[in-house]
PDB file of C-alpha atoms and ligand atoms in Angstrom:
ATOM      1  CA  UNK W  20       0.000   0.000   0.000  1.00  0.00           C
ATOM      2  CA  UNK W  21       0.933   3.413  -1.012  1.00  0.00           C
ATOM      3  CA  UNK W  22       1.947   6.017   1.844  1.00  0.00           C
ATOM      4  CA  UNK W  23      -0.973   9.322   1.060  1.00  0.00           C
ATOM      5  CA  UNK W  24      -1.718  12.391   2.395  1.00  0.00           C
ATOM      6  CA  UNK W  25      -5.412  13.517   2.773  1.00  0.00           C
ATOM      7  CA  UNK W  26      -6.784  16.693   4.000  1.00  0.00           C
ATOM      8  CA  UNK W  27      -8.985  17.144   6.854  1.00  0.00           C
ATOM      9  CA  UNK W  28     -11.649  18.952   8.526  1.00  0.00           C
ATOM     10  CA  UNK W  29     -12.812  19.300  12.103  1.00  0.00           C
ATOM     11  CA  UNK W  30     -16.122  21.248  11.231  1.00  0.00           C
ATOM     12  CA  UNK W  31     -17.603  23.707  13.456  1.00  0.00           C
ATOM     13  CA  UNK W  32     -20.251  21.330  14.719  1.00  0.00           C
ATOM     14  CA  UNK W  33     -17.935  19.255  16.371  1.00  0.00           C
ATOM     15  CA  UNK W  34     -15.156  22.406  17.336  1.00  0.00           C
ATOM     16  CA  UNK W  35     -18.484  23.338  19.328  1.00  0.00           C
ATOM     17  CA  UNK W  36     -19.184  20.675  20.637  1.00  0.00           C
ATOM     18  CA  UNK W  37     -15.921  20.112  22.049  1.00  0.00           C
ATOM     19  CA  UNK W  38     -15.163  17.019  20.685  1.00  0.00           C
ATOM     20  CA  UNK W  39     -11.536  17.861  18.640  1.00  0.00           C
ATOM     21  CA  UNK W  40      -9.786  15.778  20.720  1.00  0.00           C
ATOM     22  CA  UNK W  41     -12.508  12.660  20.246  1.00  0.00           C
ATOM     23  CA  UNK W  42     -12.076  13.442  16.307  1.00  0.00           C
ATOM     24  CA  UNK W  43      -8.194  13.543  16.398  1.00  0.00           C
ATOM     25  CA  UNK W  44      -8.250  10.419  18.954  1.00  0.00           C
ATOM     26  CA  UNK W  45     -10.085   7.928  15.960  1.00  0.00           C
ATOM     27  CA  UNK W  46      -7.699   9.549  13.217  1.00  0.00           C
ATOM     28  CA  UNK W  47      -4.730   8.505  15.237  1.00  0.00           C
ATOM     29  CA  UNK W  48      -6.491   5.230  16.356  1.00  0.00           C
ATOM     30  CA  UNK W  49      -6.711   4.577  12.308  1.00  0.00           C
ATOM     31  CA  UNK W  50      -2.874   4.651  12.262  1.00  0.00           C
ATOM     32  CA  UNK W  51      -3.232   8.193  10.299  1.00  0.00           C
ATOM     33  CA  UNK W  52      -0.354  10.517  11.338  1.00  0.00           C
ATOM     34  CA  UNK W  53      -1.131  14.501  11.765  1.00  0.00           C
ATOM     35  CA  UNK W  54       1.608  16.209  10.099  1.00  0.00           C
ATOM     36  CA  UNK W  55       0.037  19.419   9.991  1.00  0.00           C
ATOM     37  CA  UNK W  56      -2.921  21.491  11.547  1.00  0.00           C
ATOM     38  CA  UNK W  57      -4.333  24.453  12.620  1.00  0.00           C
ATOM     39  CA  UNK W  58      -7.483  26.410  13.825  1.00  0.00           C
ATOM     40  CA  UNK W  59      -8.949  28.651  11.370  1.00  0.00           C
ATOM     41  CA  UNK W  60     -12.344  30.806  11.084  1.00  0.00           C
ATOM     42  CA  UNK W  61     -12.955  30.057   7.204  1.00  0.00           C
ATOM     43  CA  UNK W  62     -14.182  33.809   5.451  1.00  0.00           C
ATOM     44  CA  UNK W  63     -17.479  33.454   3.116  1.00  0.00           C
ATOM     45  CA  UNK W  64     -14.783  33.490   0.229  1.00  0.00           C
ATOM     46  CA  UNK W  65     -12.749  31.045   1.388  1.00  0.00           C
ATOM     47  CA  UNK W  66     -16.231  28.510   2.332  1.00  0.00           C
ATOM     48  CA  UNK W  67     -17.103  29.212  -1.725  1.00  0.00           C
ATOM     49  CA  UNK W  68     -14.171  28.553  -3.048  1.00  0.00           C
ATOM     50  CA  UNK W  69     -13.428  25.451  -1.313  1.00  0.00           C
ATOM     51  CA  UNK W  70     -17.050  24.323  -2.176  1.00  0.00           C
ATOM     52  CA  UNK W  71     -17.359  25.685  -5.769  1.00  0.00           C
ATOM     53  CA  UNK W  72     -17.808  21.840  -6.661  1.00  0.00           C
ATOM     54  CA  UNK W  73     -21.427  21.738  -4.848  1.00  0.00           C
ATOM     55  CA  UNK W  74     -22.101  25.497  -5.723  1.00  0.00           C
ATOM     56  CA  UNK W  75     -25.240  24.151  -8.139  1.00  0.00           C
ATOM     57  CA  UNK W  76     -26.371  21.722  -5.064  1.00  0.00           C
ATOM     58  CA  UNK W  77     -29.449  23.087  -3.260  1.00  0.00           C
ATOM     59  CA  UNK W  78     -27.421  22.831   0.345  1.00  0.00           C
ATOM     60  CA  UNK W  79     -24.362  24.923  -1.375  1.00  0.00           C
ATOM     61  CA  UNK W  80     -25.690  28.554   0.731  1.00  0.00           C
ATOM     62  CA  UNK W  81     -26.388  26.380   3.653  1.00  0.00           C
ATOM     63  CA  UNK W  82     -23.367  24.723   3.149  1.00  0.00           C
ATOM     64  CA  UNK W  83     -21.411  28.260   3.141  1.00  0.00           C
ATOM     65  CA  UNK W  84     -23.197  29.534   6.130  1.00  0.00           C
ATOM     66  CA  UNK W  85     -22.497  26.573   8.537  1.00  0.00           C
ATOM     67  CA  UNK W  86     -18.973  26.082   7.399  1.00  0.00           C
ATOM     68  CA  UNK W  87     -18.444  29.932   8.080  1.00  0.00           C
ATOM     69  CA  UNK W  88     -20.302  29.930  11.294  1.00  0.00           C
ATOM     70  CA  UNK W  89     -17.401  29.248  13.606  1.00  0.00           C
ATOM     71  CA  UNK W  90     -13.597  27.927  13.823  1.00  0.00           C
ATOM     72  CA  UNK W  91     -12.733  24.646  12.252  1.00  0.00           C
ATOM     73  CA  UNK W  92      -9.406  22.842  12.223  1.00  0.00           C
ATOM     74  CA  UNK W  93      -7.665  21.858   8.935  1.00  0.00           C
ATOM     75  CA  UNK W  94      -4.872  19.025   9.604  1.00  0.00           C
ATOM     76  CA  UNK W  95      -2.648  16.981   6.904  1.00  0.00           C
ATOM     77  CA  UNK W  96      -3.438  13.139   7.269  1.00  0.00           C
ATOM     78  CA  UNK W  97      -0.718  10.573   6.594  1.00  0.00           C
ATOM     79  CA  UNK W  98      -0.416   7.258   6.634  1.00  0.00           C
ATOM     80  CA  UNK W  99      -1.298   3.840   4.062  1.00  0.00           C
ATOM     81  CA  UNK W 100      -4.060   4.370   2.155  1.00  0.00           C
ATOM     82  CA  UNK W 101      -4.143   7.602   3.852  1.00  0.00           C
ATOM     83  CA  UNK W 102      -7.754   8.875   1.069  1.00  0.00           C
ATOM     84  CA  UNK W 103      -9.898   5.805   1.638  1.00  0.00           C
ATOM     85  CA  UNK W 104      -8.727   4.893   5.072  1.00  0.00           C
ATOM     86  CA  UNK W 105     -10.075   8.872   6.506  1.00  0.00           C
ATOM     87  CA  UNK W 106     -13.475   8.078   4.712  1.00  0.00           C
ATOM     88  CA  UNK W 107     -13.902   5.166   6.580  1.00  0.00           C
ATOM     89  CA  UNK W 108     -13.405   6.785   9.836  1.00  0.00           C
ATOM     90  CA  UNK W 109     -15.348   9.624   9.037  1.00  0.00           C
ATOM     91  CA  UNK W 110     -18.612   7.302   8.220  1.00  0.00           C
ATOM     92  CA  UNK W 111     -21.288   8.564   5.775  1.00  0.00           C
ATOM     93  CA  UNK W 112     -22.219  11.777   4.967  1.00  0.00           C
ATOM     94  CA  UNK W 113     -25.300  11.204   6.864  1.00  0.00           C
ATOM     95  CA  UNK W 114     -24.743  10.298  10.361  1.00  0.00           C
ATOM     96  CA  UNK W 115     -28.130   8.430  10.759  1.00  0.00           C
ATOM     97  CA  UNK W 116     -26.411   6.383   8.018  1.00  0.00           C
ATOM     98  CA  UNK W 117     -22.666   6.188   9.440  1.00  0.00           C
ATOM     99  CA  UNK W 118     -21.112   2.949  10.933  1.00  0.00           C
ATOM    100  CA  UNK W 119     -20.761   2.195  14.896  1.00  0.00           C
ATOM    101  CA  UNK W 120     -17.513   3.660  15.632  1.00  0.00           C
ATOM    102  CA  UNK W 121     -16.842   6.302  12.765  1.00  0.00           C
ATOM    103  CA  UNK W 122     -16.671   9.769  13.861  1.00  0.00           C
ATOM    104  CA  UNK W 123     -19.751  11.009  12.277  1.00  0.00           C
ATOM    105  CA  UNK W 124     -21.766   8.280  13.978  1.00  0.00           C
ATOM    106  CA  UNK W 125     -19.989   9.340  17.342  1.00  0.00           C
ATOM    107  CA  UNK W 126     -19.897  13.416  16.968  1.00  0.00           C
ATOM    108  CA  UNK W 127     -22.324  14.103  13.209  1.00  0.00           C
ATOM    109  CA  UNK W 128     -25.752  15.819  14.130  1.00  0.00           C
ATOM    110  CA  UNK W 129     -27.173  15.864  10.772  1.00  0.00           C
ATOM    111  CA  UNK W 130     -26.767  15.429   6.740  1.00  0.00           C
ATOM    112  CA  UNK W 131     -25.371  19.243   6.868  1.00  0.00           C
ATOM    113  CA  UNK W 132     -23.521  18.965  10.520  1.00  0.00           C
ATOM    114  CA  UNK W 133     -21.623  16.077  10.004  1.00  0.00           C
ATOM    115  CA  UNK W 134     -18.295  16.918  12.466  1.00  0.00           C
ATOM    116  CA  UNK W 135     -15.829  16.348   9.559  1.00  0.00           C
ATOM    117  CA  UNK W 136     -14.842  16.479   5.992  1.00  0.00           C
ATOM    118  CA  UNK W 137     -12.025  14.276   4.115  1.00  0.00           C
ATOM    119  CA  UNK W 138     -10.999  14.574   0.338  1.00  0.00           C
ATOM    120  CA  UNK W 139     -12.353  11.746  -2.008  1.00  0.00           C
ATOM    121  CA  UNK W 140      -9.356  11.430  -4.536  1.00  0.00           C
ATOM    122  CA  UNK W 141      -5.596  12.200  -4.664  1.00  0.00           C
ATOM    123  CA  UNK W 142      -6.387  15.043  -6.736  1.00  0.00           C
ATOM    124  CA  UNK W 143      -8.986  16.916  -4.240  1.00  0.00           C
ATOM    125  CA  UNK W 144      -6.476  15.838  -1.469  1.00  0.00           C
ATOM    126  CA  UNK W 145      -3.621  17.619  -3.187  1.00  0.00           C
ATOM    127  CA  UNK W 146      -5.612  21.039  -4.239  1.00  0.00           C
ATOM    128  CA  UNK W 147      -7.465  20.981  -1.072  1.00  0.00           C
ATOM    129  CA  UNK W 148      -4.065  21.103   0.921  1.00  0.00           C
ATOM    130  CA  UNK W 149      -2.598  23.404  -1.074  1.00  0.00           C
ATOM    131  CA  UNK W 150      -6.107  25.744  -0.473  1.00  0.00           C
ATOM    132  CA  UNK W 151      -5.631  26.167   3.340  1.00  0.00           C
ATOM    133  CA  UNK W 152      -0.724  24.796   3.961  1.00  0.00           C
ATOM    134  CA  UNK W 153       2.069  25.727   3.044  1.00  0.00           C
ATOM    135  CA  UNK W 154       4.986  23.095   2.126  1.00  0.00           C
ATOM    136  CA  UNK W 155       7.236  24.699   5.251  1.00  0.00           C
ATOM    137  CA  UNK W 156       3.885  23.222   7.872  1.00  0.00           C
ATOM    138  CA  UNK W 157       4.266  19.818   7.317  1.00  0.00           C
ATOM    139  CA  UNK W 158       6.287  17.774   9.791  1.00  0.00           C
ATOM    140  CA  UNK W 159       7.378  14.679  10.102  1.00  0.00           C
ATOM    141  CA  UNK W 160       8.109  12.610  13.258  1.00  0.00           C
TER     142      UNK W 160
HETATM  143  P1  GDP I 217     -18.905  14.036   1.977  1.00  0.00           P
HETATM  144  O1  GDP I 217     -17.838  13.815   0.954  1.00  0.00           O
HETATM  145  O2  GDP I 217     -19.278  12.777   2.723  1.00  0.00           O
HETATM  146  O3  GDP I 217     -18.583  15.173   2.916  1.00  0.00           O
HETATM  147  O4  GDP I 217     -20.250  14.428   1.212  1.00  0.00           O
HETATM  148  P2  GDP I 217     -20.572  15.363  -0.085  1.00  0.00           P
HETATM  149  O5  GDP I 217     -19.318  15.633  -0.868  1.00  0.00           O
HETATM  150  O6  GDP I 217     -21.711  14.717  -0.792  1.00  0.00           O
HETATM  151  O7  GDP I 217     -21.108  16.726   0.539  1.00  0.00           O
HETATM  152  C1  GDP I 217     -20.240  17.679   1.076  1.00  0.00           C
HETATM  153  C2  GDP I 217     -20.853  18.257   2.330  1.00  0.00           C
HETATM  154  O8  GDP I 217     -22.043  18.950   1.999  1.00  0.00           O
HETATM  155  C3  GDP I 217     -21.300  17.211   3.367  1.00  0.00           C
HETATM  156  O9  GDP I 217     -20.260  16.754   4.185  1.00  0.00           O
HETATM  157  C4  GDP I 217     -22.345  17.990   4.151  1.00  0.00           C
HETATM  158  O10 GDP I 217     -21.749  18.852   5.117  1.00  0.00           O
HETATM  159  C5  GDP I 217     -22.979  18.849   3.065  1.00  0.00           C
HETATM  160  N1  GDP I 217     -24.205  18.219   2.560  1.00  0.00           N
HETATM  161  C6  GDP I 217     -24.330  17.121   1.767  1.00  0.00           C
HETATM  162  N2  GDP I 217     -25.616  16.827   1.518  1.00  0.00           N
HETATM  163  C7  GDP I 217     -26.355  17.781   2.190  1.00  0.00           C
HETATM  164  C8  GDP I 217     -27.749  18.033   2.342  1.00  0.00           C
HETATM  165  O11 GDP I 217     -28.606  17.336   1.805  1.00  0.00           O
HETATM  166  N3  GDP I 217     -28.094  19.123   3.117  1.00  0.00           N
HETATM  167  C9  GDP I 217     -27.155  19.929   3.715  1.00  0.00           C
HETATM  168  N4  GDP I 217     -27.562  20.975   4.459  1.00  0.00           N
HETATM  169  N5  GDP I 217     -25.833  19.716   3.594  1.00  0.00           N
HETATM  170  C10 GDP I 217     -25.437  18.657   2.853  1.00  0.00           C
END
């Protein structure tokens, strides 16, 4: 198996909630490594852009106006299978729908507030790192 990187979000739901360290704990549980992270209050412009994909979905304002609605935090994911390993441990979009022991079973409230986001391919994982680090804040331990 090929050594990834995937990009990560802690959503404000779950910053809220108080439950970082519960997210973080199942990512590192996975045998994903955080090289990178942050807290960060996305702007409107920065919630569009990194959404332009869904901008024609009906949630896409919604979308904007819970992503902007408090601090999230952004981390670089490493590890084997690094893309498909994070959507497993994330769960379903919908929590109602998520597995027992995924985080958005654990810490999702809804289809909209669902605690976390993880790129889907190697290509969203590379531009979607590139959106919110630079090269010089990934570590390695
Ligand atoms: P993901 O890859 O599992 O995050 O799912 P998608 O790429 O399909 O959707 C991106 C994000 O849009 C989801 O994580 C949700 O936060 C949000 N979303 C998806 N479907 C809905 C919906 O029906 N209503 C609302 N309000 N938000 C949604």
């Amino acid at each position: 198996m090929a050594i990834e990187r995937t990009f990560s979000i802690i959503k404000p739901d779950a910053v809220r909630k108080g439950v970082i360290g519960g997210c973080l704990a199942k990512i590192e549980e996975a045998g994903l490594k955080i090289v990178a992270t942050k807290m960060i209050h996305m702007s409107q412009r920065q919630a569009e852009a990194f959404y332009a994909v869904h901008k024609k979905r009906p949630f896409y304002g919604e979308l904007v106006e819970f992503m902007t609605s408090g601090p999230v935090v952004v981390s670089i994911l490493e590890g084997d299978n690094a893309i498909a390993k994070y959507r497993e441990v994330m769960g379903a979009t919908n929590p109602a729908e998520a597995k027992e022991g995924t985080i958005r079973k654990a810490y999702g409230t809804n289809i909209g507030e669902n605690a976390v986001h993880g790129s889907d391919a190697p290509e969203t994982a590379a531009d979607e790192t590139g959106f919110f680090f630079g090269t010089a804040e990934v570590h390695q331990y």
